[in-house]
Coordinates of C-alpha atoms in Angstrom, one line a residue:
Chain A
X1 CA -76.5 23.7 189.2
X2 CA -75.4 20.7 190.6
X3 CA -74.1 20.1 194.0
X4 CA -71.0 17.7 195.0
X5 CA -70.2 16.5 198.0
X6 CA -67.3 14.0 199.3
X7 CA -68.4 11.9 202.2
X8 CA -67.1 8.4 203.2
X9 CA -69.1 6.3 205.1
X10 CA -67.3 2.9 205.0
X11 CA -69.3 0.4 206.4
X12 CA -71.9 2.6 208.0
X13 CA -74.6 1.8 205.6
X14 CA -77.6 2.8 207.4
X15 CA -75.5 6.2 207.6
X16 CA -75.2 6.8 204.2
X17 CA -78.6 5.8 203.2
X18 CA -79.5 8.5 206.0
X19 CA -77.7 11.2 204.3
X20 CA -79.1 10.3 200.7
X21 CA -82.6 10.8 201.8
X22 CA -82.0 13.8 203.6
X23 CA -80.3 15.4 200.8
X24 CA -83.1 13.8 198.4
X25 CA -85.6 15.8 201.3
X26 CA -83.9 19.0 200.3
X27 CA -84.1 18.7 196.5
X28 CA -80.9 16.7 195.9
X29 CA -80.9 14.2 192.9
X30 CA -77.8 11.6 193.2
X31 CA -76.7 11.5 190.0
X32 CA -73.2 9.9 189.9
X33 CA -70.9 8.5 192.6
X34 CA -67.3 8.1 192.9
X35 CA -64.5 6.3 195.3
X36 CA -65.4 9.7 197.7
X37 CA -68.0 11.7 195.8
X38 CA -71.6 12.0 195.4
X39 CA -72.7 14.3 192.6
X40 CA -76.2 15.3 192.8
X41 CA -78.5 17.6 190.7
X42 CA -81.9 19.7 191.5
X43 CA -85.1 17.8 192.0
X44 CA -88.5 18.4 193.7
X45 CA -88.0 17.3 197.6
X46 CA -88.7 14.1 198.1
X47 CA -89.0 12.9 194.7
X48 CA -86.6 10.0 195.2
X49 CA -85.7 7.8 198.2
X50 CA -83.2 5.7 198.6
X51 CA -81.9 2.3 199.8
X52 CA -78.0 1.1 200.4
X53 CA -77.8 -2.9 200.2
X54 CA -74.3 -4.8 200.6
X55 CA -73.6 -7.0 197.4
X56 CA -70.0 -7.6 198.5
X57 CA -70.4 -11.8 198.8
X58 CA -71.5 -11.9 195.1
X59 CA -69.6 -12.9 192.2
X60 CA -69.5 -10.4 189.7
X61 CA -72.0 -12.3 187.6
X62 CA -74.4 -12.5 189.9
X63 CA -73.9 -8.8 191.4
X64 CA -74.8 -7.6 187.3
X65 CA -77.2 -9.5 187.6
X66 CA -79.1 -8.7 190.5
X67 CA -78.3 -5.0 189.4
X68 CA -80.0 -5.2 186.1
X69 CA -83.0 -7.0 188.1
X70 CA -83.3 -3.8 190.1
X71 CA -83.2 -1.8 187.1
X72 CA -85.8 -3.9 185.5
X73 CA -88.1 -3.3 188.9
X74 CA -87.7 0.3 187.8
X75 CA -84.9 1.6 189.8
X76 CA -82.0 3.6 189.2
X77 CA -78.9 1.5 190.6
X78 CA -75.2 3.0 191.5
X79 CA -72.5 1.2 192.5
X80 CA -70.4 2.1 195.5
X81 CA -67.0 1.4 197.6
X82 CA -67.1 -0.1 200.8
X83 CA -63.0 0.6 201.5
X84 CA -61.1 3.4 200.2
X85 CA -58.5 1.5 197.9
X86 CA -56.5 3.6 195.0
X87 CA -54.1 0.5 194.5
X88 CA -54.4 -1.2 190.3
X89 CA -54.5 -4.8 190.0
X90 CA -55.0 -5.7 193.3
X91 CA -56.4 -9.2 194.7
X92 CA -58.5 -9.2 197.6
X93 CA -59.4 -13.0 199.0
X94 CA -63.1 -12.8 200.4
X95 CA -64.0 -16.1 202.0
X96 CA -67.0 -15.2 203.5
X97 CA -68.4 -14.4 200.0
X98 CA -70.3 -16.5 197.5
X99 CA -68.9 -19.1 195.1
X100 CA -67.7 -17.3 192.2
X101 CA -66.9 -14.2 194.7
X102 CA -64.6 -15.0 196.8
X103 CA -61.6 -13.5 194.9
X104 CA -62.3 -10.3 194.0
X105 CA -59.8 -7.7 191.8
X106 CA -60.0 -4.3 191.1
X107 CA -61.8 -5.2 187.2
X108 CA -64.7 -7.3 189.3
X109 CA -66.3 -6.9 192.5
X110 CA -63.2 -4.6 194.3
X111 CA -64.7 -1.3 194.8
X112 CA -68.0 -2.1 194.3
X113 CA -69.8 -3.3 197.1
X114 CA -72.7 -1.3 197.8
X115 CA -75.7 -0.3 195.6
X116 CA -77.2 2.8 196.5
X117 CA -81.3 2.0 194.9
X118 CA -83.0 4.8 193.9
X119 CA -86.8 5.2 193.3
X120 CA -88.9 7.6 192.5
X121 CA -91.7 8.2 195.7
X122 CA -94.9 6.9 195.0
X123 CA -96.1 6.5 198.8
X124 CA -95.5 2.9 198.9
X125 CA -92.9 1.7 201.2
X126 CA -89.8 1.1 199.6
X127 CA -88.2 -2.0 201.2
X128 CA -85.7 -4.5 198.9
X129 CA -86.1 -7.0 201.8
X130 CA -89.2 -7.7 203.2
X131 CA -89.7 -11.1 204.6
X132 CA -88.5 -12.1 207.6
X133 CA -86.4 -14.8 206.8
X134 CA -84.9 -12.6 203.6
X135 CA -83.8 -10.2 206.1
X136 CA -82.3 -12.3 208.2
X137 CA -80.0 -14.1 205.9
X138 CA -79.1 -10.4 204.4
X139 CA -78.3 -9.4 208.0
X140 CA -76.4 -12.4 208.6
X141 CA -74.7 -11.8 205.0
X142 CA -73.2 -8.7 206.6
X143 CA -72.6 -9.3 209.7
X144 CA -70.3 -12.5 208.5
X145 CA -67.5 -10.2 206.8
X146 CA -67.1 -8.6 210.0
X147 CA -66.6 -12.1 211.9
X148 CA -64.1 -12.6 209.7
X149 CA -62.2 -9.4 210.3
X150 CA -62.4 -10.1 214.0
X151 CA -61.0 -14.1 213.3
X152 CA -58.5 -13.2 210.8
X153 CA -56.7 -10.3 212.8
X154 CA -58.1 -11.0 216.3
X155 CA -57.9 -13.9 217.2
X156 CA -54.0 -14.3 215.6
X157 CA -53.1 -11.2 217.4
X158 CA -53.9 -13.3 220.8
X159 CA -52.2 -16.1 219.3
X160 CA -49.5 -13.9 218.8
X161 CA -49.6 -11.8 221.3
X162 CA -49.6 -8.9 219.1
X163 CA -52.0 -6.5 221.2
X164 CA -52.2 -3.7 218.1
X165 CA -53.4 -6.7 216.0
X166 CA -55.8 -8.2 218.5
X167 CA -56.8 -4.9 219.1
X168 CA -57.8 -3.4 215.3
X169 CA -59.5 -7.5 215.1
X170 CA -61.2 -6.5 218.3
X171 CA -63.2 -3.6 216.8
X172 CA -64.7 -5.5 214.2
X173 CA -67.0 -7.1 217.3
X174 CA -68.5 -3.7 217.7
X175 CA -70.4 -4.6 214.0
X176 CA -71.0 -8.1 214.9
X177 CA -73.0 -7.2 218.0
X178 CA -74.7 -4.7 216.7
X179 CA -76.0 -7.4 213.7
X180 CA -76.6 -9.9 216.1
X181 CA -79.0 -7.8 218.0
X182 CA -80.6 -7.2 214.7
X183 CA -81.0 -10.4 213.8
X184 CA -81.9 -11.4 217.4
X185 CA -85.2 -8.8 217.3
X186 CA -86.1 -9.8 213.8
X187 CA -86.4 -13.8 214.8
X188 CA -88.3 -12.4 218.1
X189 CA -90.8 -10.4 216.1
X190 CA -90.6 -13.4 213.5
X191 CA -92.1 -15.8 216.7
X192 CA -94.6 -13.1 217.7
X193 CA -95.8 -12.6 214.6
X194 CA -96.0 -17.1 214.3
X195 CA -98.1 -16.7 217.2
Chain B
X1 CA -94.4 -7.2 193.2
X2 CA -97.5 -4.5 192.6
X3 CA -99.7 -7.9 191.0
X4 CA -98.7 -9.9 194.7
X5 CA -99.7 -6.7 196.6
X6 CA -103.4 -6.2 194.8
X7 CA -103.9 -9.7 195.2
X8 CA -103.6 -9.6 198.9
X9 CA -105.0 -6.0 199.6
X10 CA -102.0 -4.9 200.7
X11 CA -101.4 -7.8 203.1
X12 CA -98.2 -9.3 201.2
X13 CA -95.8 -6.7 200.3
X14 CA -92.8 -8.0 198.3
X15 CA -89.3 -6.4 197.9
X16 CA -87.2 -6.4 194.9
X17 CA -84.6 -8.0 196.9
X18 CA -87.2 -10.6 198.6
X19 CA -88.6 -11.4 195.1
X20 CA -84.8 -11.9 193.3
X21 CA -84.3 -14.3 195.9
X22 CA -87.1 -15.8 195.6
X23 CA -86.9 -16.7 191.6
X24 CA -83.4 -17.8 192.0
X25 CA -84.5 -20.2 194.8
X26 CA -87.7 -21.7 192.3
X27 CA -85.0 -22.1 188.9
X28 CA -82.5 -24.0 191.5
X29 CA -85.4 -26.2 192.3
X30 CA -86.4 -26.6 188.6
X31 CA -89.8 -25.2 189.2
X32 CA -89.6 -22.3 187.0
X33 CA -86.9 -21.6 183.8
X34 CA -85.7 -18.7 182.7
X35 CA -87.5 -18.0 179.6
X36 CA -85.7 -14.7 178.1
X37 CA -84.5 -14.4 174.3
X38 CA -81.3 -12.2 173.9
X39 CA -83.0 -9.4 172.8
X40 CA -85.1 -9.3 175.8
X41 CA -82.5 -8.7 178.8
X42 CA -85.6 -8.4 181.4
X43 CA -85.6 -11.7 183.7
X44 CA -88.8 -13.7 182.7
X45 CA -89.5 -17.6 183.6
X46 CA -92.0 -19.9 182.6
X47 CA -93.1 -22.3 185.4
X48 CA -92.2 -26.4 184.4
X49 CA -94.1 -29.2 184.6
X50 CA -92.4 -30.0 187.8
X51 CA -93.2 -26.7 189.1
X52 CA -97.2 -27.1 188.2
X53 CA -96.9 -30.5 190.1
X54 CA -95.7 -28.6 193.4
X55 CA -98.8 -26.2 192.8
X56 CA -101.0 -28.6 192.3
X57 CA -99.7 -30.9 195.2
X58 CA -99.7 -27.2 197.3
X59 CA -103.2 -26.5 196.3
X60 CA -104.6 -30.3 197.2
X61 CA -103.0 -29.7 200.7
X62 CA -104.3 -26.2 201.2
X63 CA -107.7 -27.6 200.3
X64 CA -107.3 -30.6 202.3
X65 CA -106.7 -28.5 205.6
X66 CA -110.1 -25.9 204.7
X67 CA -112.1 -29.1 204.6
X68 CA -110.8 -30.2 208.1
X69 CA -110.9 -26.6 209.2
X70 CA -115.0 -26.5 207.9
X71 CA -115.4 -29.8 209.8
X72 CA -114.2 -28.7 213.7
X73 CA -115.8 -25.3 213.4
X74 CA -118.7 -27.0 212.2
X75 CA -118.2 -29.5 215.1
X76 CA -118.0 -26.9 217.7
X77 CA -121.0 -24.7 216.5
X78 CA -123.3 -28.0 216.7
X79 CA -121.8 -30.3 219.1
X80 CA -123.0 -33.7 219.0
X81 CA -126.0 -34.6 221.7
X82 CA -124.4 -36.9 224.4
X83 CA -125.9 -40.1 224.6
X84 CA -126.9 -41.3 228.0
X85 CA -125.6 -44.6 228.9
X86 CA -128.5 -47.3 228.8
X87 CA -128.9 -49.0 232.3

């Protein structure tokens, strides 16, 4: 029987990559994902593993198309929501994104910003990044939306003197920190590894 | 990605993600072209002439430096007798 659970993780993607391999730990298979669901059905434990990557800065060309690549490498590829938005026909500007990406509506990008990859274990690590320098940029990549948020809402709510607003902009540094010290041990074990 | 890791025993391990990058970054060069026939949806390139003049020009300098790195490790196992100054 399957099981179906309704989670939200936002932008917590390490979170909800967590929670998919634990459930895939207990037997869990995803099998279809939703706006807040996750419908899973009965496999062995650990059969499957799975990563959650940020594709939200591509256009939708080039998010299909780096979706059908993973497929072709032999995973199994969902699509996921970053934000919980229920509006139709709506028009979200994205300037940190790629050319091509940087409007996205709710028949392109909008609502699909993560992939959850799965594949099947076959005790070889199961990494979609793996040199330095890739990682970096795809940290940076994230971390950039977030910088953005904090500009955008921030920095106008000083301007302004709206504290709410400089306030809700002010979280947003929370994510960039944590990035930048990401990003900060990856160049250090980068130079170690130089030396 | 499993060709890259048997080739290096392991030593090179190559995402999906690393390796989609990667391609991208070689066709915006011109050094490989995309190669796929509409039936065939699975991303495939063929390397160009440009791209087998980077190799070679790769594989000249990768050779050049094993020479000079043959030479000083030779050098150092058999340094050179000193030659005492004539009075």
């Amino acid at each position: 029987m399957n099981k179906i659970c309704h989670r939200f993780y936002g932008g917590m993607l390490l979170s909800q990559e967590k929670w998919l391999n634990k459930m895939a730990a207990q037997g869990w298979r995803l099998i279809r994902t939703k706006k807040l669901l996750y419908e899973f059905e009965p496999c062995e434990p650990n059969q499957f593993e799975y990563r959650v990557e940020f594709i939200g800065e591509k256009s939708p060309k080039n998010a299909q198309d780096y979706a059908s690549f993973l497929e072709d490498c032999g995973y199994r590829v969902f699509y996921k929501n970053i934000n919980l938005n229920y509006s139709v026909g709506k028009m979200v500007i994205r300037p940190w994104a790629e050319k091509g990406g940087r409007i996205s509506t709710s028949t392109t990008t909008l609502n699909r910003e993560l992939l959850v990859v799965e594949k099947q274990r076959d005790g070889l690590p199961f990494e979609l990044h793996t040199t330095y320098q890739d990682k970096l940029a795809y940290y940076r990549k994230l971390q950039r939306p977030w910088l953005y948020f904090f500009f955008s809402f921030g920095m106008v709510g000083l301007f302004l003197q709206h504290w709410t607003l400089a306030a809700v902009g002010s979280v947003a540094l929370i994510p960039v920190l944590l990035y930048q010290i990401t990003i900060y041990r990856l160049k250090k074990l980068a130079w170690q590894q130089e030396q | 990605m499993r060709f890259v890791e048997e080739k290096t025993a392991g030593r090179l391990l190559l995402g999906a993600g690393t390796l989609y990058g990667a391609l991208n970054s070689l066709a915006e060069k011109g050094w490989i072209a995309p190669c796929s026939t509409q039936s065939n949806r699975k991303k495939e390139f063929l390397i160009t002439p440009q791209g087998k003049a980077v190799v070679q020009k790769e594989l000249s300098r990768l050779q050049k430096l094993v020479v000079l790195a043959e030479e000083i490790t030779e050098d150092a196992q058999n340094p050179p007798e000193r030659k005492e100054r004539a009075e």
